[in-house]
Coordinates of C-alpha atoms in Angstrom, one line a residue:
X1 CA -0.3 0.0 -0.5
X2 CA 2.1 3.5 -0.7
X3 CA -0.4 5.2 1.9
X4 CA 1.9 5.2 4.6
X5 CA 0.5 7.2 8.0
X6 CA 2.6 9.3 10.7
X7 CA 3.8 7.1 12.0
X8 CA 7.1 5.3 13.2
X9 CA 8.4 2.1 13.0
X10 CA 10.9 -0.4 15.2
X11 CA 14.2 -0.8 15.1
X12 CA 14.0 -4.2 15.9
X13 CA 11.6 -4.7 12.8
X14 CA 13.8 -2.8 10.2
X15 CA 16.4 -5.0 11.7
X16 CA 14.3 -7.9 10.7
X17 CA 13.3 -7.0 7.6
X18 CA 17.0 -5.9 6.8
X19 CA 18.8 -8.7 8.1
X20 CA 15.6 -10.8 5.4
X21 CA 17.1 -9.7 3.1
X22 CA 20.6 -9.4 3.2
X23 CA 21.5 -11.1 6.4
X24 CA 24.2 -13.5 6.7
X25 CA 23.9 -17.2 8.1
X26 CA 26.4 -18.7 8.1
X27 CA 29.4 -19.4 5.2
X28 CA 30.8 -22.0 3.5
X29 CA 34.1 -23.3 2.1
X30 CA 34.7 -23.8 -2.1
X31 CA 37.3 -26.0 -3.4
X32 CA 37.5 -23.1 -6.4
X33 CA 36.6 -19.4 -4.9
X34 CA 37.7 -19.9 -1.1
X35 CA 35.1 -18.9 2.0
X36 CA 31.9 -17.7 0.7
X37 CA 28.9 -16.1 2.2
X38 CA 25.4 -17.7 2.3
X39 CA 23.2 -14.7 3.0
X40 CA 18.8 -15.6 3.1
X41 CA 18.5 -14.6 -0.6
X42 CA 19.3 -16.8 -4.0
X43 CA 22.8 -15.9 -4.7
X44 CA 24.4 -16.6 -8.5
X45 CA 28.5 -18.2 -7.1
X46 CA 26.9 -16.4 -4.0
X47 CA 29.0 -13.3 -5.0
X48 CA 26.0 -11.1 -2.8
X49 CA 26.7 -7.7 -4.5
X50 CA 24.2 -6.1 -2.8
X51 CA 24.6 -3.7 -0.1
X52 CA 21.5 -2.1 2.1
X53 CA 21.4 1.5 2.6
X54 CA 18.5 2.9 4.7
X55 CA 18.0 7.0 5.1
X56 CA 15.7 6.4 8.4
X57 CA 13.0 8.8 9.0
X58 CA 11.0 7.7 12.0
X59 CA 12.6 5.0 13.9
X60 CA 12.4 4.0 17.6
X61 CA 16.0 4.7 18.9
X62 CA 17.5 5.8 16.1
X63 CA 18.2 9.1 15.0
X64 CA 17.2 10.5 10.7
X65 CA 19.6 10.0 8.1
X66 CA 21.7 7.6 5.7
X67 CA 23.1 3.9 7.5
X68 CA 24.6 1.0 6.3
X69 CA 23.5 -2.5 7.0
X70 CA 26.3 -4.5 8.1
X71 CA 25.6 -8.1 7.0
X72 CA 28.1 -9.7 8.6
X73 CA 28.2 -8.0 12.3
X74 CA 24.1 -7.0 11.5
X75 CA 24.8 -4.1 12.4
X76 CA 23.4 -1.0 11.4
X77 CA 26.6 2.5 11.1
X78 CA 25.3 5.6 10.2
X79 CA 26.3 7.5 7.1
X80 CA 25.6 10.7 7.3
X81 CA 22.7 11.5 10.1
X82 CA 20.4 14.6 9.3
X83 CA 16.8 15.2 7.5
X84 CA 16.5 15.3 3.8
X85 CA 13.7 15.9 1.5
X86 CA 12.1 12.8 0.8
X87 CA 9.9 13.8 -2.9
X88 CA 14.0 14.9 -4.9
X89 CA 15.7 11.6 -3.9
X90 CA 12.3 9.7 -4.8
X91 CA 11.9 11.5 -8.4
X92 CA 9.4 13.3 -7.3
X93 CA 6.8 11.0 -6.1
X94 CA 5.5 12.3 -3.0
X95 CA 3.7 8.7 -1.0
X96 CA 7.3 8.3 0.4
X97 CA 7.8 11.6 2.4
X98 CA 5.4 9.5 5.4
X99 CA 7.4 6.1 5.0
X100 CA 9.2 5.6 8.5
X101 CA 12.9 4.0 6.4
X102 CA 13.7 3.6 2.6
X103 CA 16.2 0.7 2.2
X104 CA 18.7 1.8 -1.2
X105 CA 20.5 -2.2 -2.2
X106 CA 23.3 -0.6 -3.8
X107 CA 24.9 -3.2 -7.1
X108 CA 28.7 -3.3 -6.7
X109 CA 28.8 -4.6 -9.7
X110 CA 32.5 -6.2 -9.8
X111 CA 31.5 -8.7 -6.9
X112 CA 29.1 -10.5 -9.5
X113 CA 31.1 -9.7 -12.6
X114 CA 34.7 -11.5 -12.0
X115 CA 32.6 -14.7 -13.0
X116 CA 29.3 -13.3 -14.4
X117 CA 30.7 -11.0 -17.4
X118 CA 28.6 -8.6 -19.4
X119 CA 24.9 -9.4 -20.0
X120 CA 24.6 -12.6 -17.8
X121 CA 25.8 -10.4 -14.8
X122 CA 23.8 -8.2 -14.7
X123 CA 21.0 -10.9 -14.8
X124 CA 22.5 -11.8 -12.4
X125 CA 22.2 -8.6 -10.4
X126 CA 18.7 -8.2 -11.6
X127 CA 17.2 -11.5 -9.7
X128 CA 19.0 -10.6 -6.8
X129 CA 17.4 -7.3 -6.7
X130 CA 14.3 -8.9 -7.4
X131 CA 14.7 -12.2 -4.1
X132 CA 16.2 -9.5 -2.0
X133 CA 13.8 -7.2 -2.3
X134 CA 10.9 -9.8 -1.8
X135 CA 12.7 -10.8 1.1
X136 CA 12.1 -7.1 2.8
X137 CA 8.7 -6.9 1.6
X138 CA 7.8 -10.2 3.7
X139 CA 9.2 -9.0 6.5
X140 CA 8.3 -5.9 7.0
X141 CA 4.2 -7.7 6.1
X142 CA 4.2 -9.7 8.8
X143 CA 5.5 -6.8 11.5
X144 CA 2.6 -5.4 9.5
X145 CA 4.1 -2.3 8.2
X146 CA 4.4 -2.3 4.4
X147 CA 7.4 -2.3 2.1
X148 CA 6.5 -0.3 -1.4
X149 CA 9.0 -0.7 -3.5
X150 CA 10.2 1.7 -6.6
X151 CA 12.6 2.2 -9.4
X152 CA 12.4 5.9 -9.8
X153 CA 14.9 7.6 -7.8
X154 CA 17.9 9.4 -8.3
X155 CA 21.0 8.0 -8.5
X156 CA 23.2 10.3 -8.8
X157 CA 21.8 12.2 -6.0
X158 CA 21.5 9.4 -3.2
X159 CA 24.8 8.1 -4.3
X160 CA 26.0 11.2 -3.1
X161 CA 24.4 11.3 0.2
X162 CA 25.8 7.4 0.3
X163 CA 29.5 8.6 -0.9
X164 CA 29.6 5.2 -3.2
X165 CA 31.7 4.8 -6.4
X166 CA 30.4 6.4 -9.3
X167 CA 31.1 3.7 -11.6
X168 CA 31.5 0.2 -10.2
X169 CA 28.2 0.5 -7.8
X170 CA 24.4 1.6 -8.4
X171 CA 21.2 1.8 -6.8
X172 CA 19.0 -0.6 -8.6
X173 CA 15.5 -0.3 -6.2
X174 CA 14.7 1.2 -3.3
X175 CA 11.8 0.2 -1.0
X176 CA 9.7 2.6 1.1
X177 CA 8.2 1.0 4.9
X178 CA 5.9 2.7 7.0
X179 CA 2.6 1.7 8.5
X180 CA 0.0 1.6 6.0
X181 CA -2.5 5.1 5.7
X182 CA -6.3 4.0 7.1
X183 CA -8.8 5.7 5.9

């Protein structure tokens, strides 16, 4: 549901969503590639090309701003604190402006591309975005809020806030998370 109330969400709910999307559950040894992280979603060659960043607007116990989700330690680290206007980040859309948090899925292409070249590598990354996004949405729904995906965003603006490398990484998908507005 695209209409959000002004209510916030708990830190635990956000943590569950991030873990469901990109949490590392174990490591496995591969004779060709060494120690590989196994995440909550399928990943071509266990390359795990995604990092999750969150713009927190109204999450219990967190200051507004951008955070990076550390999948290995299951923690959030501040990247840039402070409020920013949401509509310019999300292609001028006003509906995400009341979301409690917005997850930005950033693909680091070299993680997959060294093994899967060009078209195949790109397809693998895009498929993984769908798996991760779906898991985040399912976890949010389990707790009551909704997570609405969107591909409309200003990559350059978001990447400037996050400090991600311009060529090798790119925002692929956003998910706005919040409690649905009930009429």
